[in-house]
PDB file of C-alpha atoms in Angstrom:
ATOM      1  CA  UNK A1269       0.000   0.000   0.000  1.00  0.00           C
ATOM      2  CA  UNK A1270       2.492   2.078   0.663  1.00  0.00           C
ATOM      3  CA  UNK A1271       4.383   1.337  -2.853  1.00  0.00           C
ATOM      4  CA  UNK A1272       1.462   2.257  -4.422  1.00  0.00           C
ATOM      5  CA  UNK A1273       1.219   5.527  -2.754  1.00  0.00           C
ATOM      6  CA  UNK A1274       5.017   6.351  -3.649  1.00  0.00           C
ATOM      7  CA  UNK A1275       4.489   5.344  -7.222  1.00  0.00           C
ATOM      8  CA  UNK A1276       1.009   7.269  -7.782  1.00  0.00           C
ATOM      9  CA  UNK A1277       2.898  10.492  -6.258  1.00  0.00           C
ATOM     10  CA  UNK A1278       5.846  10.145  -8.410  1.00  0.00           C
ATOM     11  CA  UNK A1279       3.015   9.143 -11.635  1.00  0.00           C
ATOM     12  CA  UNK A1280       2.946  11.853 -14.776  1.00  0.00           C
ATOM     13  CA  UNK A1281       0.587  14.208 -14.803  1.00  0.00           C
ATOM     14  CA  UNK A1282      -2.651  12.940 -16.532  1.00  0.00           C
ATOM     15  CA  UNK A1283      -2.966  14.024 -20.363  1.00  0.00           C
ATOM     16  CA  UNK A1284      -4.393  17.893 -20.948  1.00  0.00           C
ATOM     17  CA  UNK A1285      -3.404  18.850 -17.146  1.00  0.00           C
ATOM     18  CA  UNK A1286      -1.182  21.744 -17.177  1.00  0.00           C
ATOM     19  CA  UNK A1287       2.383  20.628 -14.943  1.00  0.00           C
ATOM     20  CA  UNK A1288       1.112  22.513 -11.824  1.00  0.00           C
ATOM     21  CA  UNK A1289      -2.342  20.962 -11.747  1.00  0.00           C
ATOM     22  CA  UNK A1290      -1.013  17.678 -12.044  1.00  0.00           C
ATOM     23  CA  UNK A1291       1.091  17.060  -8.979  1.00  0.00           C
ATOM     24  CA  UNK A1292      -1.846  18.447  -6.855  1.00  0.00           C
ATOM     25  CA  UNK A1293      -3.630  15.327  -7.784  1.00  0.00           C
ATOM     26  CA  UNK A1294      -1.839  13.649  -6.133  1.00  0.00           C
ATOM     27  CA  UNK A1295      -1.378  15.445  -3.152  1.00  0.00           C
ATOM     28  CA  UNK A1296      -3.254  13.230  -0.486  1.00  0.00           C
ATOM     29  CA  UNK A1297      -1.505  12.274   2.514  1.00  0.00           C
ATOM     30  CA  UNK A1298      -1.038   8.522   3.280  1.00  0.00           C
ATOM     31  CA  UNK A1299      -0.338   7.733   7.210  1.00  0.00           C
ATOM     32  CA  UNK A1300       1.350   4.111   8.092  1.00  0.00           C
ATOM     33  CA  UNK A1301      -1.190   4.259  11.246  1.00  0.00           C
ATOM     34  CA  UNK A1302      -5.256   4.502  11.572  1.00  0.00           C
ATOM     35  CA  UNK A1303      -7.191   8.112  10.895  1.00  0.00           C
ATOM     36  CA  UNK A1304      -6.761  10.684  13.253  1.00  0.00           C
ATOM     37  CA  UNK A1305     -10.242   9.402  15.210  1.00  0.00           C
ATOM     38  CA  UNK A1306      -8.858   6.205  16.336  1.00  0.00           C
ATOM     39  CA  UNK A1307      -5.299   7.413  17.224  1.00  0.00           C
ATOM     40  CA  UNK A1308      -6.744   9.937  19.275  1.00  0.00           C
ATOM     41  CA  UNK A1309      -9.143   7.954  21.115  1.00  0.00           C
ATOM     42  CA  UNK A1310      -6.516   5.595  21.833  1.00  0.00           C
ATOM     43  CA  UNK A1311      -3.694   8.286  23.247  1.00  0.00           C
ATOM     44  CA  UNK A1312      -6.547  10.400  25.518  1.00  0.00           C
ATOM     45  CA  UNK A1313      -7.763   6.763  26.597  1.00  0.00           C
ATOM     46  CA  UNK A1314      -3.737   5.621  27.514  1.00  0.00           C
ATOM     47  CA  UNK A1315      -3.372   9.344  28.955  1.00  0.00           C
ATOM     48  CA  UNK A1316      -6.156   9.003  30.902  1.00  0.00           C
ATOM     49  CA  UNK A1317      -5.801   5.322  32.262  1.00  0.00           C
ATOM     50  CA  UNK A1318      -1.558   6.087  32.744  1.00  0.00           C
ATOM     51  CA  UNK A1319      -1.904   9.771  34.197  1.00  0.00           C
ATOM     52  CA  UNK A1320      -4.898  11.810  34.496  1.00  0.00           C
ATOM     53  CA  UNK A1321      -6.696   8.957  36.702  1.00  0.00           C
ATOM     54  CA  UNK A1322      -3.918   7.955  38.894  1.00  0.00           C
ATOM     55  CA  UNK A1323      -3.176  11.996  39.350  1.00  0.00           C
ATOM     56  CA  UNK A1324      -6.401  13.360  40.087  1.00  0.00           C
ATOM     57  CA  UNK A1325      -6.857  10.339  43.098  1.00  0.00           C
ATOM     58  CA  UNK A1326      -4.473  12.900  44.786  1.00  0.00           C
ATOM     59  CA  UNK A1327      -7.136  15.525  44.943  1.00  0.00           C
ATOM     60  CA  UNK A1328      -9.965  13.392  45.790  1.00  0.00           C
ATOM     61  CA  UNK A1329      -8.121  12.031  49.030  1.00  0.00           C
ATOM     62  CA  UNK A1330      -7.124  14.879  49.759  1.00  0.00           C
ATOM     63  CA  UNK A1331     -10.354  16.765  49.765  1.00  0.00           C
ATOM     64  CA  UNK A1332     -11.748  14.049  52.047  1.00  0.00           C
ATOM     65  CA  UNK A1333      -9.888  16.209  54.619  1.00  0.00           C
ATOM     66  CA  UNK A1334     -11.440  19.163  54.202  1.00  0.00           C
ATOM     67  CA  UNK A1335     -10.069  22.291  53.661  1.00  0.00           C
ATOM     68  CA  UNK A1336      -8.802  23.213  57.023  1.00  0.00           C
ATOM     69  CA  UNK A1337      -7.104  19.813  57.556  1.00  0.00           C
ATOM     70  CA  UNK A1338      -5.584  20.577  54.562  1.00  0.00           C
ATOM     71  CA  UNK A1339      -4.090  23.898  54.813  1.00  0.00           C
ATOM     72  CA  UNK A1340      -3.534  22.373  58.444  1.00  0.00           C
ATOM     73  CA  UNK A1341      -1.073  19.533  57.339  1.00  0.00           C
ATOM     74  CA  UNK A1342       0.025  20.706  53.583  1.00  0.00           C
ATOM     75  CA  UNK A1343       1.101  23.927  54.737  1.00  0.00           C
ATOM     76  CA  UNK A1344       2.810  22.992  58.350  1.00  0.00           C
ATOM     77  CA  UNK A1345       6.199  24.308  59.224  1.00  0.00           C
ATOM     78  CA  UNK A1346       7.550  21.340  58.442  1.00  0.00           C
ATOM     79  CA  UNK A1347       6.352  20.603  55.500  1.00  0.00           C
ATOM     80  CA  UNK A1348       6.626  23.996  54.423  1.00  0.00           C
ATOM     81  CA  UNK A1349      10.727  23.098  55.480  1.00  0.00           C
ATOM     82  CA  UNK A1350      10.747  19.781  53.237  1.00  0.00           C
ATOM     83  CA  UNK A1351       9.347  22.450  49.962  1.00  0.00           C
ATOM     84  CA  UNK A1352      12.128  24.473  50.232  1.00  0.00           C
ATOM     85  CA  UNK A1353      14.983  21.808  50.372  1.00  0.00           C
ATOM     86  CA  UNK A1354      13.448  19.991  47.814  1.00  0.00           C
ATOM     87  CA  UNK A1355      12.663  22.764  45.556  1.00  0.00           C
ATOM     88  CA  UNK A1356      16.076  24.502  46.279  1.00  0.00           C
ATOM     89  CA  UNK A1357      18.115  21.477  45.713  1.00  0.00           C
ATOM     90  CA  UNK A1358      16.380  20.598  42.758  1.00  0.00           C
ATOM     91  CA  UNK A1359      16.709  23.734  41.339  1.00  0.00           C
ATOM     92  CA  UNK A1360      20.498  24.218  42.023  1.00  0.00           C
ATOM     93  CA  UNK A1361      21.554  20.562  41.073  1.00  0.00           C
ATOM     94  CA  UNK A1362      19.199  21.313  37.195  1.00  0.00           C
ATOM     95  CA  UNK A1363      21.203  24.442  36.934  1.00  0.00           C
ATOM     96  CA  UNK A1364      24.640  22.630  37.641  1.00  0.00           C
ATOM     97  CA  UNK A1365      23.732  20.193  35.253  1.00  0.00           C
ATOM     98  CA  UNK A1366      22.686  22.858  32.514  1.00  0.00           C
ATOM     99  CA  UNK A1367      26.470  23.874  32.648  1.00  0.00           C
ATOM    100  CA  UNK A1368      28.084  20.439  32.947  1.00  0.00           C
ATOM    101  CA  UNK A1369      25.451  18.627  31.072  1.00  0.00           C
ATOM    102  CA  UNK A1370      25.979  21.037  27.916  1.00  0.00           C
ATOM    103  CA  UNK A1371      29.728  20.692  28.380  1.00  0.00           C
ATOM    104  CA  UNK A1372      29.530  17.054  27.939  1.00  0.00           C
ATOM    105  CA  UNK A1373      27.581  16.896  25.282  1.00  0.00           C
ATOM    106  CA  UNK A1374      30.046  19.225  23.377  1.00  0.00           C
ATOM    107  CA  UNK A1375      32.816  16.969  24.370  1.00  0.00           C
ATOM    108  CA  UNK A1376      31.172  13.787  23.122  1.00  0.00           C
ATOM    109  CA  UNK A1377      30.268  15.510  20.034  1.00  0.00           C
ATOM    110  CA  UNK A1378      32.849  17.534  19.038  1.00  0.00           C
ATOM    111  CA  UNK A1379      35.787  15.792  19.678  1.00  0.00           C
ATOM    112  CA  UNK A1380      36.821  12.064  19.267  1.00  0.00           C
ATOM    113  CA  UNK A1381      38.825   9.963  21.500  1.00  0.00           C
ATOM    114  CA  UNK A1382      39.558   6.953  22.603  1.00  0.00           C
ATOM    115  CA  UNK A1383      36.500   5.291  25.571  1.00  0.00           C
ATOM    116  CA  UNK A1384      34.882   7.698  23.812  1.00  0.00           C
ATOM    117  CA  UNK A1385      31.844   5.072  23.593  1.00  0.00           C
ATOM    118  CA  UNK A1386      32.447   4.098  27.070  1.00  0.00           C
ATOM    119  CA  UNK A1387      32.198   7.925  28.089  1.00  0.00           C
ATOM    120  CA  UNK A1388      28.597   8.169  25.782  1.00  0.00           C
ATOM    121  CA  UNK A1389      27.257   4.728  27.784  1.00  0.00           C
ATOM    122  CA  UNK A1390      28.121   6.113  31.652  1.00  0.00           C
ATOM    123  CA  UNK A1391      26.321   9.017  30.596  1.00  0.00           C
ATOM    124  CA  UNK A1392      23.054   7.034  30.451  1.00  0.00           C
ATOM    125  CA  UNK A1393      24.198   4.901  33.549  1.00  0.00           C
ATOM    126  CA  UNK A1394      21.512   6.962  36.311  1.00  0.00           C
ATOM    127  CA  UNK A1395      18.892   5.875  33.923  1.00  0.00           C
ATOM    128  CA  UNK A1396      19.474   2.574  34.523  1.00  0.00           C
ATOM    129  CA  UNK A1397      21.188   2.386  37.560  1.00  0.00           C
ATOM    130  CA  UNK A1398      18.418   1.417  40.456  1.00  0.00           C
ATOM    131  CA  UNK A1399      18.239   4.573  42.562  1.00  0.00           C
ATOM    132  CA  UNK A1400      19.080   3.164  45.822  1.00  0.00           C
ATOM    133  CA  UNK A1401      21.861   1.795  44.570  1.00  0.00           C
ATOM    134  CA  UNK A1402      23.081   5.177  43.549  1.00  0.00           C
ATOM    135  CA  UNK A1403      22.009   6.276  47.299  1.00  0.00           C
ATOM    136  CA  UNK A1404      24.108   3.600  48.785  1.00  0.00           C
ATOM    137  CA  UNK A1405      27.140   4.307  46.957  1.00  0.00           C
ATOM    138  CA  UNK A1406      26.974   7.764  46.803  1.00  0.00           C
ATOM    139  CA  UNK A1407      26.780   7.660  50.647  1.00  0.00           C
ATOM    140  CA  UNK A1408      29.941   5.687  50.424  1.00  0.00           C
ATOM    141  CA  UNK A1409      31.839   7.696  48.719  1.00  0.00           C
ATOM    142  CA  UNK A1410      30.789  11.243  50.002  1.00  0.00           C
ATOM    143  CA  UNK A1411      30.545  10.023  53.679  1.00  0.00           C
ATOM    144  CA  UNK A1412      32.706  11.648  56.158  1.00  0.00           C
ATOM    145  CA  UNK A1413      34.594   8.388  56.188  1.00  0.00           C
ATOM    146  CA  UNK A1414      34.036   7.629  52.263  1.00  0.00           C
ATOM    147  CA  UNK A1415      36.622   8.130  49.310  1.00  0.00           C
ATOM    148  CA  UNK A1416      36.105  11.740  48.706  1.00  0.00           C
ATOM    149  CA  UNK A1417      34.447  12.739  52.055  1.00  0.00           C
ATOM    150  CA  UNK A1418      37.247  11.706  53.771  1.00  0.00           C
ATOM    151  CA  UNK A1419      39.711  14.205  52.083  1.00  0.00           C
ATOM    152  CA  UNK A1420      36.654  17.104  52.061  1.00  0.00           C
ATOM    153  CA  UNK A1421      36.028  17.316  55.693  1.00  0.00           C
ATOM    154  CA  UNK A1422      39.238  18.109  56.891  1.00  0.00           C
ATOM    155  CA  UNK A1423      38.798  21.255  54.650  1.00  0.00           C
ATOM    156  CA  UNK A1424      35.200  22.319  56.207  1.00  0.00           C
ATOM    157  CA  UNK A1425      33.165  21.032  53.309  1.00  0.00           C
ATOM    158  CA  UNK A1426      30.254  17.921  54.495  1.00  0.00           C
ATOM    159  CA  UNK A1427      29.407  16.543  51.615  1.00  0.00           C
ATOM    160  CA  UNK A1428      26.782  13.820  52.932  1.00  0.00           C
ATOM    161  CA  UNK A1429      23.635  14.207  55.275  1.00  0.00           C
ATOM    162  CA  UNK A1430      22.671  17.913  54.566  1.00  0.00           C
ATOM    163  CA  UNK A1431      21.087  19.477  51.691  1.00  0.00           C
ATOM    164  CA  UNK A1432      24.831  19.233  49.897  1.00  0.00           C
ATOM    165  CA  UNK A1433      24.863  15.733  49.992  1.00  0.00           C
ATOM    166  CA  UNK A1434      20.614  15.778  48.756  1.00  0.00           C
ATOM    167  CA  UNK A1435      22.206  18.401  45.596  1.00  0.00           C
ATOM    168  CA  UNK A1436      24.625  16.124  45.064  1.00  0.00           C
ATOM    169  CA  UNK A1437      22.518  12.827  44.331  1.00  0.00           C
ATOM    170  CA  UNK A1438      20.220  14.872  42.209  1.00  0.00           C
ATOM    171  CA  UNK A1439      23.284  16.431  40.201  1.00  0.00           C
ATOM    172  CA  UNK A1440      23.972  12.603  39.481  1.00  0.00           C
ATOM    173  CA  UNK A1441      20.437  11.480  38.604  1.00  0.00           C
ATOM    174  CA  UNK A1442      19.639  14.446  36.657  1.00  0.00           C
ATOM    175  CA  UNK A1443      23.071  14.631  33.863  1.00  0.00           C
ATOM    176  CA  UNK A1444      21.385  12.409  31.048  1.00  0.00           C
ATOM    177  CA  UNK A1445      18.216  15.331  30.845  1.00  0.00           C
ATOM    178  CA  UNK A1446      20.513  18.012  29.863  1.00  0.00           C
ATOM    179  CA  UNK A1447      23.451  15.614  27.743  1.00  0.00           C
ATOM    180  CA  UNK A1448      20.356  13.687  25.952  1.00  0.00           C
ATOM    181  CA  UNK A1449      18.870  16.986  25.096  1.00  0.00           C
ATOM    182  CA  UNK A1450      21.508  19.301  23.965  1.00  0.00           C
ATOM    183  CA  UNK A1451      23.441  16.655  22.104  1.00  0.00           C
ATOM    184  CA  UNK A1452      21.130  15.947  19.047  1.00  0.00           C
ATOM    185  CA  UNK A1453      21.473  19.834  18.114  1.00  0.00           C
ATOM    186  CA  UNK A1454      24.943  20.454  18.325  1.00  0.00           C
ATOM    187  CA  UNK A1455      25.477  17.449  16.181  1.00  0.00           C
ATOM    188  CA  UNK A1456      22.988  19.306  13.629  1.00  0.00           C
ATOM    189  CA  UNK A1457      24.063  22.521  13.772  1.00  0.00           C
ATOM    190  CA  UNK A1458      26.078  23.791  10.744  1.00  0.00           C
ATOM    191  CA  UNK A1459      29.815  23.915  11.374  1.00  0.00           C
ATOM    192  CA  UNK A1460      30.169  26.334   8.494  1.00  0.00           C
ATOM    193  CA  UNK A1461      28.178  29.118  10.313  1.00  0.00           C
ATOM    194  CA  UNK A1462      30.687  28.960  12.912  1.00  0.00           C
ATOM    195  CA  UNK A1463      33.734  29.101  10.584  1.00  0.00           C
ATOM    196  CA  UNK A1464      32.302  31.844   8.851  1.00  0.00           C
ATOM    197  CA  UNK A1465      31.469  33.819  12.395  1.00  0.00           C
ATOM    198  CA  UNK A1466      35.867  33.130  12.760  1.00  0.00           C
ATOM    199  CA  UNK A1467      36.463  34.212   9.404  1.00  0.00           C
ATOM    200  CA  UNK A1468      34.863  37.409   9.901  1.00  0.00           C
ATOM    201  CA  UNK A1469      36.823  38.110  12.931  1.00  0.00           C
ATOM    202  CA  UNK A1470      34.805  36.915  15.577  1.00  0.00           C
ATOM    203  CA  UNK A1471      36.068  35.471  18.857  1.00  0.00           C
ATOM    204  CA  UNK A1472      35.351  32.247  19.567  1.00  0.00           C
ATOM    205  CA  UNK A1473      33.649  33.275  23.050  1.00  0.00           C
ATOM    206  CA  UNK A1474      31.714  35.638  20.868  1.00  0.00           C
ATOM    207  CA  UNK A1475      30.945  32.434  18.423  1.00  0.00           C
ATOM    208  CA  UNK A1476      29.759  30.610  21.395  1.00  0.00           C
ATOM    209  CA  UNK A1477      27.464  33.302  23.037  1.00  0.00           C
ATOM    210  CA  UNK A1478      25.785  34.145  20.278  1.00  0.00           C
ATOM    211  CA  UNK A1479      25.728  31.898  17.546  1.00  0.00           C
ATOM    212  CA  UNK A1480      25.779  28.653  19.243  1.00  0.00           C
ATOM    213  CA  UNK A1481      23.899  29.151  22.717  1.00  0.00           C
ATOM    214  CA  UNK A1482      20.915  30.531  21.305  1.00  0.00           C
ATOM    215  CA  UNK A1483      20.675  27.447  19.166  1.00  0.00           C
ATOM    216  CA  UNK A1484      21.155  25.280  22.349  1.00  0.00           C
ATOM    217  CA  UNK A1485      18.990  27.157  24.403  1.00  0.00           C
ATOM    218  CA  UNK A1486      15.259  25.936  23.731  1.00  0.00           C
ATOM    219  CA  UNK A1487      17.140  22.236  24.399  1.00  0.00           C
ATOM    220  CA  UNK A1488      19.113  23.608  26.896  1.00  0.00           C
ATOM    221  CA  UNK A1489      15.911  24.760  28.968  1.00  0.00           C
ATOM    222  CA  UNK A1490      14.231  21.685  27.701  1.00  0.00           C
ATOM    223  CA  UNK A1491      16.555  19.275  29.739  1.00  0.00           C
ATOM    224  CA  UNK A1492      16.062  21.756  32.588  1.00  0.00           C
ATOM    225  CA  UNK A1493      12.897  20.996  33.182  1.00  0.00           C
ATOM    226  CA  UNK A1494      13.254  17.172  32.813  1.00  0.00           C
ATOM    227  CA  UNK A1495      16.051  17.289  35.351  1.00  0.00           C
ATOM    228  CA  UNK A1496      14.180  19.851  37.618  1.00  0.00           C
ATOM    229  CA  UNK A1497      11.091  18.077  37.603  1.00  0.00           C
ATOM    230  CA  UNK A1498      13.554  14.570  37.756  1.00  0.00           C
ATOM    231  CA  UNK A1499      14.849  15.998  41.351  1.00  0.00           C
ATOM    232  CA  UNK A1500      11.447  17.031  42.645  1.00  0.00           C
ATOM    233  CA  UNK A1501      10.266  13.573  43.081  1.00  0.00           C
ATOM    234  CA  UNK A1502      13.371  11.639  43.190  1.00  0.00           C
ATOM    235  CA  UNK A1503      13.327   9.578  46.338  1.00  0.00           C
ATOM    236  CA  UNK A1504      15.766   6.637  46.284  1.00  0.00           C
ATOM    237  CA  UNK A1505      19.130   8.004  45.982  1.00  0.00           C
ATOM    238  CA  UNK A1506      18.167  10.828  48.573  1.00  0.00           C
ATOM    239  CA  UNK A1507      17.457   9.222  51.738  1.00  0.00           C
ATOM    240  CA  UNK A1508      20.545   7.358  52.333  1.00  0.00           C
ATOM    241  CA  UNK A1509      22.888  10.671  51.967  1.00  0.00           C
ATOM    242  CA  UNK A1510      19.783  13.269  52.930  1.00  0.00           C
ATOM    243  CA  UNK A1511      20.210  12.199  57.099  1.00  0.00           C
ATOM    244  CA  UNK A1512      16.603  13.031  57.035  1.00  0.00           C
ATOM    245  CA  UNK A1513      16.293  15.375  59.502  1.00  0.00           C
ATOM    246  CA  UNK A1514      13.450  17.454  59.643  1.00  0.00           C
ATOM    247  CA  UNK A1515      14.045  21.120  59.359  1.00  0.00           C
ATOM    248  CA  UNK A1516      17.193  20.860  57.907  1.00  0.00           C
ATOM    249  CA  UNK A1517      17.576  17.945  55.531  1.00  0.00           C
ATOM    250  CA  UNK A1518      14.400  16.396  54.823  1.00  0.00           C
ATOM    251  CA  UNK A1519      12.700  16.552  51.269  1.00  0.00           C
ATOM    252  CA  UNK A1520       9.041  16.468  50.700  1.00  0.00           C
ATOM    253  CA  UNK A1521       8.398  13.055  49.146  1.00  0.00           C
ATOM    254  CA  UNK A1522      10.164  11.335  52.473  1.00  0.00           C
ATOM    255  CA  UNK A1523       7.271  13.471  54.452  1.00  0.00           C
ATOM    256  CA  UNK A1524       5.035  11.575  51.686  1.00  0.00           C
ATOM    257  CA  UNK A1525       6.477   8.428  53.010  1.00  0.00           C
ATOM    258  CA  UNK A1526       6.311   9.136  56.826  1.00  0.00           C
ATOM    259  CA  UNK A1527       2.504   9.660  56.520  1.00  0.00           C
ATOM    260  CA  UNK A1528       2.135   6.777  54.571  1.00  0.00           C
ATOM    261  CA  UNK A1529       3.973   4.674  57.034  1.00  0.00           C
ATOM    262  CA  UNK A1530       1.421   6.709  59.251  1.00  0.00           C
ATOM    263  CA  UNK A1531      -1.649   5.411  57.963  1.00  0.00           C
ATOM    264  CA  UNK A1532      -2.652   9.347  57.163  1.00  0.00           C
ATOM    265  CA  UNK A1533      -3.415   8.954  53.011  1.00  0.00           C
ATOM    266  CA  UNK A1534      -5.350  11.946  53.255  1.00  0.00           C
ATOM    267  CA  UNK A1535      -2.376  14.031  54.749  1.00  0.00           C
ATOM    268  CA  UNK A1536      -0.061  12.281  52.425  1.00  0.00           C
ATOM    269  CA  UNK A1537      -2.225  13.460  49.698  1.00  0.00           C
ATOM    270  CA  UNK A1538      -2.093  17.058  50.947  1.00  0.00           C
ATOM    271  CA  UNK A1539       1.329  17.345  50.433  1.00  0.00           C
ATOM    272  CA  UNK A1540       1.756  15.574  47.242  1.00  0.00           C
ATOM    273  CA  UNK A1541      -1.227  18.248  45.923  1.00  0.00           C
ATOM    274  CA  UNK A1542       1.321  21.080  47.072  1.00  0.00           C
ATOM    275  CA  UNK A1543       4.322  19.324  45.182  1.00  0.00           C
ATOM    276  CA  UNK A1544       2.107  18.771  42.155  1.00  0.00           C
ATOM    277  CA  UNK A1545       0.571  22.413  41.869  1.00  0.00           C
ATOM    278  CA  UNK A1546       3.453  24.061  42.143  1.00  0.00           C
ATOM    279  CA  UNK A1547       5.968  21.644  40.416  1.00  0.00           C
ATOM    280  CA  UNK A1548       3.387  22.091  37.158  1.00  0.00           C
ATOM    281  CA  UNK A1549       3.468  25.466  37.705  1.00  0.00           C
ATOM    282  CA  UNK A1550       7.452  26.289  37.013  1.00  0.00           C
ATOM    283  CA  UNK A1551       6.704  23.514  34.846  1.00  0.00           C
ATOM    284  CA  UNK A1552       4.915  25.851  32.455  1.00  0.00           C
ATOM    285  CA  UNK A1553       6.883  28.854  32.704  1.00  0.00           C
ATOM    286  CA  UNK A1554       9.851  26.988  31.857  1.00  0.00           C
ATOM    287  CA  UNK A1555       7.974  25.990  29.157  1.00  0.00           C
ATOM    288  CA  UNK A1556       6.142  29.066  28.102  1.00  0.00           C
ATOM    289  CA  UNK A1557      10.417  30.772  28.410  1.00  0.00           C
ATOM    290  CA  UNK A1558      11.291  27.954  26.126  1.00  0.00           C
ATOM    291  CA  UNK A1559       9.042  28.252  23.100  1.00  0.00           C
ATOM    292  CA  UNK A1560       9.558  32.064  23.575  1.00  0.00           C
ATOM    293  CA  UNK A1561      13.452  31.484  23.155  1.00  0.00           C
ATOM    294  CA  UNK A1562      12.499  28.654  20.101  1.00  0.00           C
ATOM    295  CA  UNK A1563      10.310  31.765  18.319  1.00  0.00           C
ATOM    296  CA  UNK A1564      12.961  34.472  18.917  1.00  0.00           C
ATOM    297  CA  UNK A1565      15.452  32.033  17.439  1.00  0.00           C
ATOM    298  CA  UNK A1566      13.699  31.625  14.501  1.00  0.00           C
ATOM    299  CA  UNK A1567      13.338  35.120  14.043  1.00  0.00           C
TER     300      UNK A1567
END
């Protein structure tokens, strides 16, 4: 069928047709999958069954509470503690891996040498890598008495239970985002652009700032999010190097957790409402920043 399709659009024009009528005969769009009805039917039904059900449970339990009991546990001191480290560690470890992330990807692109494959596949190696693992051994090594801990210490810096060692597990969990974003548009953007830019007398900072980043930007801001949003609810490499204490080094989805263990759904619910509200929220300005970057780029 889809032989046909190819071979009736690449068919003569019919005899008396002018050349410009012709091809618009042929003009009708063939699709490998069903019509538009039945695809979309199936992806809102998959959406629905996968995301907007489970999701919107959330708000039902936690309007069972009423809305006192609700401002009453959701908005507590210490939860209102556990949204700030998680939001501020989430936000500093996504903007650490905007600058390391995008300088990896430039490495793996733009140069070659040897483990060069080996240095692509660790990249992907928090995707895969079961997350308390991660919090185990980055424990171990950050630790007062790990590998690295051991020599940072000495020199003031505790790099394990506090909000550096919570930053520091989300740094590691969030890398792929940016280096799986960036990296498909530096390997499509035009070299000669850039040679011309150095031709003309540019600098190559200048080259970078504004030639390159503004191409890398809409990704750049794309793997953001992911990573942002990543850290938010990341759970399993936190605890173990978090401590957990509250007021100081506990993140909002272990609160999740303690009511659970608690019996409390409905105040577990309250919470996670908070974390989903607002996490949408910088969600869709990051968005909204994005395709405002993508249009002036196109400009």
């Amino acid at each position: 069928m889809i032989t046909s399709a190819v071979l009736d659009f690449n068919a003569e024009p019919a005899p008396g047709r002018t050349d410009n009528a012709g091809p618009r005969k042929y003009r009708r769009r063939t699709s490998v999958l069903p019509g538009f009805g039945l695809t979309m039917g199936l992806t809102l039904t998959w959406l629905c069954l996968i995301v907007l059900i489970p999701l919107s449970t959330v708000f039902v339990a936690s309007h069972a509470m009423g809305w006192e009991g609700f401002v009453r546990v959701a908005f507590s001191e210490r939860a209102l503690a556990t949204y700030r480290i998680s939001f501020a560690t989430s936000f500093v470890a996504a903007t650490v891996n905007a600058l390391f992330g995008m300088l990896t990807a430039w490495v793996l692109v733009r140069y070659a040498f040897p483990g060069r494959r080996i240095v692509n596949a660790l990249v992907d190696l928090p995707f895969a890598l079961p997350t308390a693992v991660a919090g185990i051994a980055l424990t171990a090594i950050y630790a007062g008495n790990g590998w690295i801990g051991q020599f940072a210490e000495p020199l003031g810096l505790s790099l394990a239970y506090n909000p550096a060692g919570i930053t520091l597990a989300l740094i590691f969990i969030g890398l792929p985002f940016i280096v799986r974003a960036v990296e498909p548009v530096l390997e499509d953007f035009d070299r000669e652009i850039e040679e011309a830019a150095l031709t003309l007398g540019a600098r190559p900072a200048q080259v970078f700032l504004r030639i390159i980043l503004p191409e890398l930007m809409p990704a750049l801001l794309t793997g953001f999010a992911l990573a942002f949003a990543r850290g938010l609810g990341e759970y399993g490499s936190v605890i173990f190097i978090a401590g957990n204490m509250p007021f100081k080094s506990e993140i909002a989805p272990l609160l999740i957790v303690t009511h659970l263990e608690q019996y409390d759904y409905a105040g577990a619910s309250a919470i996670a409402t908070v974390m989903l509200v607002a996490a949408f929220a910088m969600l869709l300005v990051i968005n909204l920043i994005q395709a405002w970057s993508r249009r002036r780029s196109m400009r």
